[in-house]
Coordinates of C-alpha atoms in Angstrom, one line a residue:
X1 CA -219.3 -11.3 150.4
X2 CA -219.6 -12.6 147.1
X3 CA -218.1 -15.7 145.8
X4 CA -214.8 -15.9 144.0
X5 CA -214.6 -15.7 140.6
X6 CA -214.9 -19.1 138.5
X7 CA -211.5 -20.8 138.6
X8 CA -210.5 -19.2 141.9
X9 CA -209.0 -16.1 143.0
X10 CA -207.1 -13.9 140.3
X11 CA -203.4 -14.5 141.4
X12 CA -203.8 -18.1 142.6
X13 CA -201.2 -20.4 141.1
X14 CA -202.0 -23.0 139.0
X15 CA -204.0 -26.1 140.4
X16 CA -200.8 -28.4 140.1
X17 CA -198.2 -26.3 141.9
X18 CA -197.3 -28.1 144.9
X19 CA -194.9 -27.9 147.8
X20 CA -192.2 -29.4 145.9
X21 CA -192.4 -26.7 143.0
X22 CA -192.4 -24.0 145.6
X23 CA -189.4 -25.5 147.3
X24 CA -187.6 -25.9 144.0
X25 CA -188.1 -22.1 143.0
X26 CA -187.1 -21.1 146.4
X27 CA -184.0 -22.9 146.1
X28 CA -183.1 -21.4 142.8
X29 CA -180.5 -19.0 142.0
X30 CA -183.1 -16.6 140.6
X31 CA -185.0 -16.5 143.8
X32 CA -182.0 -15.7 145.9
X33 CA -181.0 -13.0 143.4
X34 CA -184.6 -11.5 143.6
X35 CA -184.4 -11.5 147.6
X36 CA -180.9 -10.0 147.3
X37 CA -182.1 -7.4 145.1
X38 CA -184.9 -6.4 147.3
X39 CA -182.7 -6.3 150.3
X40 CA -179.9 -4.2 148.5
X41 CA -182.6 -1.5 148.3
X42 CA -184.7 -2.1 151.7
X43 CA -182.1 -2.2 154.4
X44 CA -179.8 0.6 153.6
X45 CA -183.0 2.9 153.0
X46 CA -184.4 1.9 155.9
X47 CA -181.5 2.4 158.1
X48 CA -181.0 5.9 156.6
X49 CA -184.7 6.9 157.3
X50 CA -184.4 5.4 160.8
X51 CA -181.4 7.6 161.3
X52 CA -182.8 10.7 160.1
X53 CA -186.0 10.3 162.1
X54 CA -183.7 9.5 165.3
X55 CA -182.0 12.7 164.3
X56 CA -185.2 14.6 164.4
X57 CA -186.4 13.2 167.9
X58 CA -182.9 14.0 169.5
X59 CA -182.9 17.5 168.0
X60 CA -186.2 18.0 169.3
X61 CA -185.5 16.6 172.8
X62 CA -182.0 18.2 173.1
X63 CA -181.7 21.3 170.8
X64 CA -184.5 23.7 171.8
X65 CA -182.4 26.5 170.7
X66 CA -181.7 25.0 167.1
X67 CA -185.2 23.7 166.6
X68 CA -186.9 26.9 167.7
X69 CA -185.0 29.2 165.3
X70 CA -187.5 31.1 163.3
X71 CA -187.0 30.5 159.5
X72 CA -190.0 32.2 157.8
X73 CA -192.5 34.3 159.9
X74 CA -193.4 32.0 162.8
X75 CA -192.6 28.8 161.0
X76 CA -189.4 27.4 162.9
X77 CA -186.8 24.9 162.2
X78 CA -188.7 22.2 163.9
X79 CA -191.9 22.6 161.6
X80 CA -189.7 22.3 158.5
X81 CA -187.8 19.4 159.7
X82 CA -191.1 17.7 160.5
X83 CA -192.5 18.4 157.1
X84 CA -189.2 17.0 155.7
X85 CA -190.1 13.7 157.3
X86 CA -193.3 13.5 155.5
X87 CA -191.6 14.4 152.3
X88 CA -188.8 11.8 152.9
X89 CA -191.4 9.1 153.4
X90 CA -193.2 10.0 150.1
X91 CA -189.7 10.0 148.1
X92 CA -188.8 6.8 149.5
X93 CA -192.0 5.3 148.7
X94 CA -191.5 6.9 145.0
X95 CA -188.0 5.6 144.8
X96 CA -189.1 1.9 146.0
X97 CA -191.8 2.0 143.3
X98 CA -189.6 2.7 140.5
X99 CA -187.0 0.3 141.9
X100 CA -189.5 -2.5 142.3
X101 CA -190.9 -1.8 138.7
X102 CA -187.6 -1.8 137.0
X103 CA -185.8 -4.8 139.2
X104 CA -188.2 -6.8 141.3
X105 CA -191.5 -7.1 139.3
X106 CA -189.9 -8.7 136.1
X107 CA -187.9 -11.2 138.0
X108 CA -191.1 -12.0 140.4
X109 CA -193.4 -12.4 137.3
X110 CA -190.9 -14.7 135.7
X111 CA -190.9 -16.9 139.0
X112 CA -194.5 -16.7 139.2
X113 CA -194.6 -18.2 135.7
X114 CA -192.2 -20.9 136.6
X115 CA -194.4 -22.0 139.6
X116 CA -197.3 -22.1 137.4
X117 CA -195.6 -24.2 134.9
X118 CA -195.0 -26.9 137.5
X119 CA -191.3 -25.6 138.1
X120 CA -190.4 -25.6 134.2
X121 CA -189.1 -22.4 132.7
X122 CA -191.7 -20.6 130.7
X123 CA -191.6 -21.2 127.0
X124 CA -191.1 -17.4 126.7
X125 CA -190.7 -14.5 129.1
X126 CA -193.8 -13.1 130.2
X127 CA -194.6 -9.9 128.1
X128 CA -196.5 -7.3 130.1
X129 CA -199.9 -6.5 128.4
X130 CA -199.7 -3.3 126.2
X131 CA -202.2 -1.0 124.8
X132 CA -203.3 -1.5 121.3
X133 CA -201.5 1.0 119.0
X134 CA -203.7 4.3 118.1
X135 CA -204.4 4.8 114.5
X136 CA -201.8 7.0 112.8
X137 CA -202.8 10.8 112.5
X138 CA -203.1 12.0 109.2
X139 CA -203.8 15.6 108.0
X140 CA -207.0 16.1 106.6
X141 CA -207.5 18.1 103.4
X142 CA -209.9 20.9 103.2
X143 CA -212.3 18.6 101.1
X144 CA -212.2 15.7 103.7
X145 CA -213.3 18.2 106.5
X146 CA -216.6 19.2 104.9

């Protein structure tokens, strides 16, 4: 294992961030709102997915006739519902990533910068890094292409 990069780990807070700053940020309305926003998505989706999974297990256990219904060739209802479990998992992960990008990450970045500033609000909201603009595309004349 190599040594950590100079200045400590990349995501470590500023050296002056202490327990009092963390406690202050944790008690703030912004932090409570961030946690609430996280729960608004996570709890209902988790309950819905667990219900969907439990339905699949119960159907597999007690509805043999329904689950053995052939749909396409030798593929039955149980197969398609099982595949739907995987599809649902990926759909939830994709939806959460979009939700977090839009609603959680900007608030989290603001709170992180507040901790790094010793509990003070940052001078300006952190701006995500952007790629430099590409040079404009201009049409070349026939003389310029030779």
